[in-house]
PDB file of C-alpha atoms and ligand atoms in Angstrom:
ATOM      1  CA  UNK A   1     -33.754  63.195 -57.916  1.00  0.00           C
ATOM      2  CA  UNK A   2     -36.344  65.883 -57.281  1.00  0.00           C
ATOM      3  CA  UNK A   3     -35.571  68.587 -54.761  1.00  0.00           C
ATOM      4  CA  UNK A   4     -39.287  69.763 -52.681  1.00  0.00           C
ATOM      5  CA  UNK A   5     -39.256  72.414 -50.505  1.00  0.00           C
ATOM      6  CA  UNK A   6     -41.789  72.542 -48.305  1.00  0.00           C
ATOM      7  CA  UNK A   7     -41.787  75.854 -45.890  1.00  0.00           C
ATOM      8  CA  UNK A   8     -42.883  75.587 -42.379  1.00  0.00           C
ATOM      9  CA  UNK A   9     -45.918  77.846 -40.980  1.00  0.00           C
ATOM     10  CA  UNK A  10     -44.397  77.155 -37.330  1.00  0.00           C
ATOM     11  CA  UNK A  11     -42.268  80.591 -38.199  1.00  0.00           C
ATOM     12  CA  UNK A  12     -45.506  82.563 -40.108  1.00  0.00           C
ATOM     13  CA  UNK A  13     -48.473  84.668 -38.271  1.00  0.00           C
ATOM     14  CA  UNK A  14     -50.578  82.515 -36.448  1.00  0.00           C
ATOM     15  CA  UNK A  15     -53.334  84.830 -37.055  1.00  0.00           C
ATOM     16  CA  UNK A  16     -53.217  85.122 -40.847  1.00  0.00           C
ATOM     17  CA  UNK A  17     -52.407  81.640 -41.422  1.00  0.00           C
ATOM     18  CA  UNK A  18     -54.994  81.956 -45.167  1.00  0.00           C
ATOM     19  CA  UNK A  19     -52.577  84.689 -46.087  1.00  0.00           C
ATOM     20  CA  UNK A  20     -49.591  83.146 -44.891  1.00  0.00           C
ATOM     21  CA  UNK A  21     -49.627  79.967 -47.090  1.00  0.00           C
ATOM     22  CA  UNK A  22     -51.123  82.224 -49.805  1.00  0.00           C
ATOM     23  CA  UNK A  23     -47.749  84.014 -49.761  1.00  0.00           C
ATOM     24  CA  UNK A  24     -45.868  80.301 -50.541  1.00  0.00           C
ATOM     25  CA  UNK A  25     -47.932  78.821 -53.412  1.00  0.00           C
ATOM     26  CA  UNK A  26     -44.684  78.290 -55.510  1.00  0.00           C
ATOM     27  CA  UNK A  27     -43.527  75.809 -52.933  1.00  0.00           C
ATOM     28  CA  UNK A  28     -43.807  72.140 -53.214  1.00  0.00           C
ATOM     29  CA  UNK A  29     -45.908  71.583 -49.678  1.00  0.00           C
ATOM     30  CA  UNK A  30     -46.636  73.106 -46.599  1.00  0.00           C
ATOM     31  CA  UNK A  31     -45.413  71.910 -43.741  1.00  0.00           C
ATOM     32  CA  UNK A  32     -47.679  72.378 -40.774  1.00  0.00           C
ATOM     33  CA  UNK A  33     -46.089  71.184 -37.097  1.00  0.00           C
ATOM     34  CA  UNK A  34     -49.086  69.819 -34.917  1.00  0.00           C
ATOM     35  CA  UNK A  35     -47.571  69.982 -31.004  1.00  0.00           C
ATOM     36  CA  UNK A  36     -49.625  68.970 -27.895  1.00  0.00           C
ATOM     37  CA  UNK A  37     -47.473  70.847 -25.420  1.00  0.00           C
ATOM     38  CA  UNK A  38     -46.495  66.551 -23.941  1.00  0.00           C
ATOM     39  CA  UNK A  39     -44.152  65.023 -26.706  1.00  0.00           C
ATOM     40  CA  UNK A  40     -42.395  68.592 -27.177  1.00  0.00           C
ATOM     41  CA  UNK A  41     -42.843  71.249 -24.682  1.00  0.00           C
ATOM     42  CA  UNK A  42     -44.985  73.843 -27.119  1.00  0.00           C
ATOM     43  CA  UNK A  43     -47.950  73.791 -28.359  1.00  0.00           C
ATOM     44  CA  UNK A  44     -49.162  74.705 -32.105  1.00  0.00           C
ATOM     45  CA  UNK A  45     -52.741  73.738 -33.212  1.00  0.00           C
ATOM     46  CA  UNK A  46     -55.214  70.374 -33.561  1.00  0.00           C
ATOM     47  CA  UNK A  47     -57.499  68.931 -35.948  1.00  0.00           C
ATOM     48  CA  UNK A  48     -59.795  72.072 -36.836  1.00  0.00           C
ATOM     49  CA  UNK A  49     -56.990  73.966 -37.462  1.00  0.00           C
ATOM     50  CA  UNK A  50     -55.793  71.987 -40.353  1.00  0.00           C
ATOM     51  CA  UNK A  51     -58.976  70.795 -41.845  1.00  0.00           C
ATOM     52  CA  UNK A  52     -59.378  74.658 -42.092  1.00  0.00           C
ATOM     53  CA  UNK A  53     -55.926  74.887 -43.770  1.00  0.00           C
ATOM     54  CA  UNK A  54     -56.746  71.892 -45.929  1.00  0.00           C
ATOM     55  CA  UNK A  55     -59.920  73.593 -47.087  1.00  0.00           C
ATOM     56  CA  UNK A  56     -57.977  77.043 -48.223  1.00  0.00           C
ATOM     57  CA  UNK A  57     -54.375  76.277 -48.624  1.00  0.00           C
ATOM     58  CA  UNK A  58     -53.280  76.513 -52.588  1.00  0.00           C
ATOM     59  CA  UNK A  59     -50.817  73.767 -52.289  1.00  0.00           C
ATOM     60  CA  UNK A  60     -51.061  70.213 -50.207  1.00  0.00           C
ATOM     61  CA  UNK A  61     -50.529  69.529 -46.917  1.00  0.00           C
ATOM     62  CA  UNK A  62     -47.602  67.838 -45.362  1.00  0.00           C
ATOM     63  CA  UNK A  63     -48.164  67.213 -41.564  1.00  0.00           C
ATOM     64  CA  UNK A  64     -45.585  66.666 -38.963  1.00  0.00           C
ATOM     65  CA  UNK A  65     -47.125  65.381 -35.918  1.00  0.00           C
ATOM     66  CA  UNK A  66     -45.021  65.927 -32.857  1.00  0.00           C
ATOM     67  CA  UNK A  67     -47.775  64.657 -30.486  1.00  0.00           C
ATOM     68  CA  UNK A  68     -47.435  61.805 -28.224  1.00  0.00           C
ATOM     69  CA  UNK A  69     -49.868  58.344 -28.582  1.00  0.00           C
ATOM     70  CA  UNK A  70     -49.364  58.982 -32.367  1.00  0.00           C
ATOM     71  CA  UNK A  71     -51.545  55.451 -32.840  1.00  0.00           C
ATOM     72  CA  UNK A  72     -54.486  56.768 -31.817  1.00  0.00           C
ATOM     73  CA  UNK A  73     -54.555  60.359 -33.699  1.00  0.00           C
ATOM     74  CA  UNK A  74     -52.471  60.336 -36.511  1.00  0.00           C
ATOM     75  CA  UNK A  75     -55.005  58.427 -38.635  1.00  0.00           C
ATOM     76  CA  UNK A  76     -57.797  61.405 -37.860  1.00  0.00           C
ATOM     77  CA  UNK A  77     -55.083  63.920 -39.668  1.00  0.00           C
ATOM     78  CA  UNK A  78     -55.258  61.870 -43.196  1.00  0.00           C
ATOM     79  CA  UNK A  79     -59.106  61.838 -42.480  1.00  0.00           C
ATOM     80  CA  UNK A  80     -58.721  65.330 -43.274  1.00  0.00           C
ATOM     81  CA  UNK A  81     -57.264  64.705 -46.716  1.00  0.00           C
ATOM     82  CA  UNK A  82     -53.499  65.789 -45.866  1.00  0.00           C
ATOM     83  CA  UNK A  83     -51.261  64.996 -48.422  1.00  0.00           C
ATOM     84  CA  UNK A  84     -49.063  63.302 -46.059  1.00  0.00           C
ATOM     85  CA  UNK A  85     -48.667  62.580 -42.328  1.00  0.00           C
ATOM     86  CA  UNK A  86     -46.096  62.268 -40.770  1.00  0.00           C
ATOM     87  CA  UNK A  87     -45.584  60.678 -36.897  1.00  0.00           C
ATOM     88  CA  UNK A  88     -42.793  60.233 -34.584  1.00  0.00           C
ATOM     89  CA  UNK A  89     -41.449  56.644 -33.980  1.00  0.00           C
ATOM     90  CA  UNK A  90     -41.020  57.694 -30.279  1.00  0.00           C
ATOM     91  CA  UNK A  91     -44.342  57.970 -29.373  1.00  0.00           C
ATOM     92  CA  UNK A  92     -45.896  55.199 -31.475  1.00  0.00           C
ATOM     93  CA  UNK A  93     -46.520  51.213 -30.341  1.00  0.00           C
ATOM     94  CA  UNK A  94     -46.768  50.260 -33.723  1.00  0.00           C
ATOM     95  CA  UNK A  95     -45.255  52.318 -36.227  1.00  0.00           C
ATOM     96  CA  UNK A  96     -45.842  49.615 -39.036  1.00  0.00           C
ATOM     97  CA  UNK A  97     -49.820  49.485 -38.102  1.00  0.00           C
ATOM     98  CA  UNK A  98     -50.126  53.095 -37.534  1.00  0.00           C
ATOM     99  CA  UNK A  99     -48.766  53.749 -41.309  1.00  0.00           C
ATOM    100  CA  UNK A 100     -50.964  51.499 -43.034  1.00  0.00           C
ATOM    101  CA  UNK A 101     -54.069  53.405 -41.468  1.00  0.00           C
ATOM    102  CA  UNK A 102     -52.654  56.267 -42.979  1.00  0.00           C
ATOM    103  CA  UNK A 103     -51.782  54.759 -46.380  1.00  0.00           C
ATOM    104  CA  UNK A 104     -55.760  53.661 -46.191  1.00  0.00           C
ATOM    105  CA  UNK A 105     -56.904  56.597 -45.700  1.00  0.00           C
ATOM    106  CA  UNK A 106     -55.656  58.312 -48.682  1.00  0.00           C
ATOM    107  CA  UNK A 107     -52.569  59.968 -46.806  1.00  0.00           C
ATOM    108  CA  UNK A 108     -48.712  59.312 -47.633  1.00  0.00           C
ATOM    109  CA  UNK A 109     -47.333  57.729 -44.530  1.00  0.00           C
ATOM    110  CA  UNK A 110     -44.276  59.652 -43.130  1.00  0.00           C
ATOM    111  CA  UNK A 111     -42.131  57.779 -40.164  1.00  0.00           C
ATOM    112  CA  UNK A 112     -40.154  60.676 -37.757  1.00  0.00           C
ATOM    113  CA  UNK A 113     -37.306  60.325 -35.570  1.00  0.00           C
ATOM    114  CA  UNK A 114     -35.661  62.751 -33.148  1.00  0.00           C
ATOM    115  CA  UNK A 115     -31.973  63.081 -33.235  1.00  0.00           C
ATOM    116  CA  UNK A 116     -31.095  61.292 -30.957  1.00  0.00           C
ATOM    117  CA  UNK A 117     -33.153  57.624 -31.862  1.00  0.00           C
ATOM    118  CA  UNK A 118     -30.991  55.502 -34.236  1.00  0.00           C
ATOM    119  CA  UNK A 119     -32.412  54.822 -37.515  1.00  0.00           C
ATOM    120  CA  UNK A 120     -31.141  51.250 -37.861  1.00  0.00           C
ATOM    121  CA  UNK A 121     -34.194  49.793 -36.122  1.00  0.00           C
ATOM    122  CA  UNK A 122     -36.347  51.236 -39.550  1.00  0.00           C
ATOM    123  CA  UNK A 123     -34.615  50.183 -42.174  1.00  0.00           C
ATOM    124  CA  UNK A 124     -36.147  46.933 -42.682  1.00  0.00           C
ATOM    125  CA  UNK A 125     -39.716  48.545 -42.144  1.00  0.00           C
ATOM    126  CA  UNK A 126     -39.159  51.589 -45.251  1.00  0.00           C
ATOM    127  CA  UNK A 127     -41.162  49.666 -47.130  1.00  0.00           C
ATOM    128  CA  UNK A 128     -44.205  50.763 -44.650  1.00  0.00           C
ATOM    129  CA  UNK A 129     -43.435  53.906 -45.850  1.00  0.00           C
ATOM    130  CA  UNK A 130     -43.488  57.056 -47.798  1.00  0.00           C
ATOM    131  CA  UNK A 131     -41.338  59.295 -46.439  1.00  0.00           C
ATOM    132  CA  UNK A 132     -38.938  59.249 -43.338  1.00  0.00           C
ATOM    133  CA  UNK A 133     -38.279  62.729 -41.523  1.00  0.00           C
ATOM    134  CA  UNK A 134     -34.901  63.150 -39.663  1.00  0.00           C
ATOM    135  CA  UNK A 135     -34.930  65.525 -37.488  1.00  0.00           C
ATOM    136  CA  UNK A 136     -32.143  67.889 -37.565  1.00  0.00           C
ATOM    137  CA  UNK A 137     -32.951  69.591 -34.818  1.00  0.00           C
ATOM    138  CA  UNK A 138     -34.730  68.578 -31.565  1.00  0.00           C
ATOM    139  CA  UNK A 139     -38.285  68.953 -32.128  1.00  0.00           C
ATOM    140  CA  UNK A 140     -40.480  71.849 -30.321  1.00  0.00           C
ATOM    141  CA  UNK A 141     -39.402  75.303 -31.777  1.00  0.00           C
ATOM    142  CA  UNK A 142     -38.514  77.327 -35.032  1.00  0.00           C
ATOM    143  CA  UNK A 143     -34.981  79.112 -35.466  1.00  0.00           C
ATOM    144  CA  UNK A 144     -32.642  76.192 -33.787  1.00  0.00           C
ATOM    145  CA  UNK A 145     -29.543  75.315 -35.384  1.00  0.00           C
ATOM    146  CA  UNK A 146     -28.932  72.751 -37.910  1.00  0.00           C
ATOM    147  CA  UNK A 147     -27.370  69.120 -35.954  1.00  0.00           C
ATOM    148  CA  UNK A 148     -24.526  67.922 -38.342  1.00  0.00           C
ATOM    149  CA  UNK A 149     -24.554  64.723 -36.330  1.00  0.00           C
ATOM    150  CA  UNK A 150     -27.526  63.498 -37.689  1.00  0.00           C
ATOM    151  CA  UNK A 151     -26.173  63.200 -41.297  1.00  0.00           C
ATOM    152  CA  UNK A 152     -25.025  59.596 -40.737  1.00  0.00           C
ATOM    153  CA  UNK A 153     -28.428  58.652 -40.512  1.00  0.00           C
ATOM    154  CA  UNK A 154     -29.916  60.177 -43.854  1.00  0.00           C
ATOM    155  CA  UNK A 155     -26.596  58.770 -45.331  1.00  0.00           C
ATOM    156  CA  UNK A 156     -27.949  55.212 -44.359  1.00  0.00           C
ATOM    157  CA  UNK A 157     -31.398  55.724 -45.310  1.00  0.00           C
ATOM    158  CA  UNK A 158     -30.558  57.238 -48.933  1.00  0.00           C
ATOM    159  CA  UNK A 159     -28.252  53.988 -49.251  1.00  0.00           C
ATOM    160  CA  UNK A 160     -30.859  51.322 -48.357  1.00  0.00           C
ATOM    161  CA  UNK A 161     -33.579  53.211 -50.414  1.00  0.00           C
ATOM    162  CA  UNK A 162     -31.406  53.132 -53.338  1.00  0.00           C
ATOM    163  CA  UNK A 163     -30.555  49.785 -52.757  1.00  0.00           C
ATOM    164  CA  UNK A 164     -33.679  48.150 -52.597  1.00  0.00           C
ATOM    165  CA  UNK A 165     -35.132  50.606 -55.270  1.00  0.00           C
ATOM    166  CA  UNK A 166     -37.581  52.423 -52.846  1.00  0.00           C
ATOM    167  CA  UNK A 167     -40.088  55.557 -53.297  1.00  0.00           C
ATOM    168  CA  UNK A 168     -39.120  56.819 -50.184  1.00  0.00           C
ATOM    169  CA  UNK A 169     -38.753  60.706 -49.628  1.00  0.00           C
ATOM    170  CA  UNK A 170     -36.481  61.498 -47.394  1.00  0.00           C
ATOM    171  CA  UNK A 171     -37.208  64.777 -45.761  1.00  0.00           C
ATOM    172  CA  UNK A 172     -34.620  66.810 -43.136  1.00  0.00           C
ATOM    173  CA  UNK A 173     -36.474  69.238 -40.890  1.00  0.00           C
ATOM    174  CA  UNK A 174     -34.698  72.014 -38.632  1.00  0.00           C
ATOM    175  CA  UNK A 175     -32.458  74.371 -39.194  1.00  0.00           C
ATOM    176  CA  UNK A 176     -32.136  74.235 -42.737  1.00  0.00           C
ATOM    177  CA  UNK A 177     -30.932  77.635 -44.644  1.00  0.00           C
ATOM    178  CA  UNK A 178     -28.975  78.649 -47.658  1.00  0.00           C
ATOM    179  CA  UNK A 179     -26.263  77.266 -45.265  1.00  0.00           C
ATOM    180  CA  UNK A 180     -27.111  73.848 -44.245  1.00  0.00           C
ATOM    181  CA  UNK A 181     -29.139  72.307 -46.935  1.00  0.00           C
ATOM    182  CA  UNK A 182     -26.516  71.623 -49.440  1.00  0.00           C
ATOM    183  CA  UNK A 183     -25.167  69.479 -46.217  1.00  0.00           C
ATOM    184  CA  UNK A 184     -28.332  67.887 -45.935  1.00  0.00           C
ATOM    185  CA  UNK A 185     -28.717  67.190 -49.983  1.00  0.00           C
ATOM    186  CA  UNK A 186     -25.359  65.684 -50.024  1.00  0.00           C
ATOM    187  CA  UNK A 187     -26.056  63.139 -47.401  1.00  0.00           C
ATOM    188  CA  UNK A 188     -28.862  61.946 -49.506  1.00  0.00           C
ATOM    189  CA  UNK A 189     -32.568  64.683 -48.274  1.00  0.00           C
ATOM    190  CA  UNK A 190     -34.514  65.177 -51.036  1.00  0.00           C
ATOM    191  CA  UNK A 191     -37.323  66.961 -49.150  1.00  0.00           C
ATOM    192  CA  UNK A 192     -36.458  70.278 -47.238  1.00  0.00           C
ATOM    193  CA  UNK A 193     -38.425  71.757 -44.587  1.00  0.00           C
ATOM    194  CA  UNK A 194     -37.793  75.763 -43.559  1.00  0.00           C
ATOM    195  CA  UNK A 195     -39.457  77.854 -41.404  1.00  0.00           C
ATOM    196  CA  UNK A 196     -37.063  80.607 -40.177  1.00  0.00           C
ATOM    197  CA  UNK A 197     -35.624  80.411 -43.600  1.00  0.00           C
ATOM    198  CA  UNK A 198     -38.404  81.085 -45.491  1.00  0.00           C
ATOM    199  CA  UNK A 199     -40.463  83.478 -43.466  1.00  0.00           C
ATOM    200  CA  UNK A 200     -37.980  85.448 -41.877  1.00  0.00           C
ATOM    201  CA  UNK A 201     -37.280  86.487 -45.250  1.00  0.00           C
ATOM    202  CA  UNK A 202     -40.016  89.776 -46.595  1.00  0.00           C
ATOM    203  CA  UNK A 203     -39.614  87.996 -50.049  1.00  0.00           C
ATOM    204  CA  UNK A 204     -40.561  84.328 -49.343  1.00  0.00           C
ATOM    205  CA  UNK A 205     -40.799  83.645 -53.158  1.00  0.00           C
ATOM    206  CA  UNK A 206     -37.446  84.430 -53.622  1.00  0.00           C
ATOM    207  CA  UNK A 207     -36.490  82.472 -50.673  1.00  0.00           C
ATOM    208  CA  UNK A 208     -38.043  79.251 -51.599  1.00  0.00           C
ATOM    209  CA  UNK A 209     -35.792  79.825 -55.369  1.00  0.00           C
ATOM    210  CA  UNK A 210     -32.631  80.144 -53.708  1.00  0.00           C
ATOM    211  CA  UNK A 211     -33.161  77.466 -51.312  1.00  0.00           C
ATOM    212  CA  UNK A 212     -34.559  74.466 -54.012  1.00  0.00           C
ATOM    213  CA  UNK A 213     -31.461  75.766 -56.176  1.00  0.00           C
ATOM    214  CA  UNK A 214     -28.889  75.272 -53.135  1.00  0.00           C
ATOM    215  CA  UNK A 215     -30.283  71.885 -53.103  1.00  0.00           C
ATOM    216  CA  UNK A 216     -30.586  70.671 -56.539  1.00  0.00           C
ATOM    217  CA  UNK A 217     -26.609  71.621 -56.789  1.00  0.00           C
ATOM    218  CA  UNK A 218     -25.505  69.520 -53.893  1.00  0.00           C
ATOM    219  CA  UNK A 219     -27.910  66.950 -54.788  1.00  0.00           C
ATOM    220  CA  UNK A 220     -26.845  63.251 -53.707  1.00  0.00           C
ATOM    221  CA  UNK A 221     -24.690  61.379 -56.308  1.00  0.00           C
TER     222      UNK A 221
HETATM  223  C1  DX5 B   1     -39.447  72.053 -35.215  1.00  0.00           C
HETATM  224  C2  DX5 B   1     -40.385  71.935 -36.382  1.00  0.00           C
HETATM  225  C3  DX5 B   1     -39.872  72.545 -37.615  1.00  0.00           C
HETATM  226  C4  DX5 B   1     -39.630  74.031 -37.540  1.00  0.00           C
HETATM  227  C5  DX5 B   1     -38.386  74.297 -38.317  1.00  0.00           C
HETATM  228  O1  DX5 B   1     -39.815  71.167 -34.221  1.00  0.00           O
HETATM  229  O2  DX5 B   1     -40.672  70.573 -36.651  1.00  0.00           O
HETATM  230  O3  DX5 B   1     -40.729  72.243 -38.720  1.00  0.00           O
HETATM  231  O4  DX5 B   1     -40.649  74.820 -38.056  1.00  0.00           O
HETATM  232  O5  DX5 B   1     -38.042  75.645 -38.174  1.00  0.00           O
HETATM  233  P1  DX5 B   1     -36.645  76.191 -38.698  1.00  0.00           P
HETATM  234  O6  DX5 B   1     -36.587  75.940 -40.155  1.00  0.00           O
HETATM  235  O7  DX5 B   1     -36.695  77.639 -38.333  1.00  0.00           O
HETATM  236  O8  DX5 B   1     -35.583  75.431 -37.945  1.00  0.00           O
HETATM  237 ZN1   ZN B   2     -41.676  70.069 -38.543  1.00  0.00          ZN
END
């Protein structure tokens, strides 16, 4: 199984954002967290923001949208040419319809869900799919700690993925550090987001290392 790491530029400065994802090209994506101030209570940047990103970043784009009437905009973020996109389940009508706009539009479709919305409800819908983000925190803000208690649910997706012989990633996002991720590998994440992680550290290089290689040695049976 391959181990990405994909840092979050929630935690880097907002106002060297080239510079910032210059300092992470060894990482496998970067994770960029679009909030509208309405589905989380903080608010990040929009469309022109990341077609600027797309346009100078030296590795692809993996957007986590944490806006609400995901339906409508999501589709206008793969239109940009992110490498994937990623909406919440709670705040889109159809999560099934909304994905295949994405998957036409060139993008990787990525499903969310907030800790506290059971994953059972998805499982026959992975196919839709190309990744499925489980929130290990609730969503809105950098430097929260790591939930435990949504394990279970990664544990069920990495079973019926493996199962039914799926290429879905399966990506944990909040709260992960040197700490937590093994937790998170072992329950069956393959995809790591970290922001506080990565850039509260001065040598972010270094970071991302030690973080894929806590990973890869807890990696899911
Ligand atoms: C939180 C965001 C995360 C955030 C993670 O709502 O979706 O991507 O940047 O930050 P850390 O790794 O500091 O918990
Ligand atoms: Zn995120």
């Amino acid at each position: 199984m391959t181990v990405r790491l994909n840092p979050s530029i929630l935690s880097a400065d907002f106002v060297n954002l080239q510079a910032e994802v210059e300092r992470i090209a060894s990482a496998d994506l970067v994770h960029v967290d679009v909030m509208d101030n309405h589905f989380v209570p903080n608010l990040t940047f929009g469309p022109q923001m990341v077609g600027r990103l797309q346009a100078v970043s030296p590795i692809p784009l993996d957007v986590h949208l944490m806006i609400s009437d995901a339906d409508r905009w999501a589709p206008g973020y793969a239109e940009l040419g992110a490498f994937s996109v990623t909406f919440h389940a709670e705040a889109a009508a159809d999560v099934v319809a909304t994905a295949r706009a994405l998957r036409e539009r060139g993008a990787r479709a990525g499903l969310a869900v907030k800790p506290g919305t059971p994953i059972e409800p998805y499982l026959e819908l992975l196919p839709a799919f190309d990744q499925v983000l489980v929130m290990t925190v609730e969503p809105g803000f950098g430097g929260q700690s790591f939930m435990p208690e949504t394990m279970p649910k990664l544990r069920a997706l990495r079973a019926a993925v493996d199962a039914h012989g799926l290429d879905v990633w399966l990506q944990v996002d909040g709260g992960i550090s040197l700490d937590t991720i093994g937790i998170a590998a072992e329950a069956g994440a393959d995809t790591f987001v970290a922001g506080s992680a990565v850039y509260g550290r001065d040598d972010v290089a270094g970071a991302i290392d030690e973080l894929r290689a806590a990973a890869a040695a807890h990696r899911h049976a």
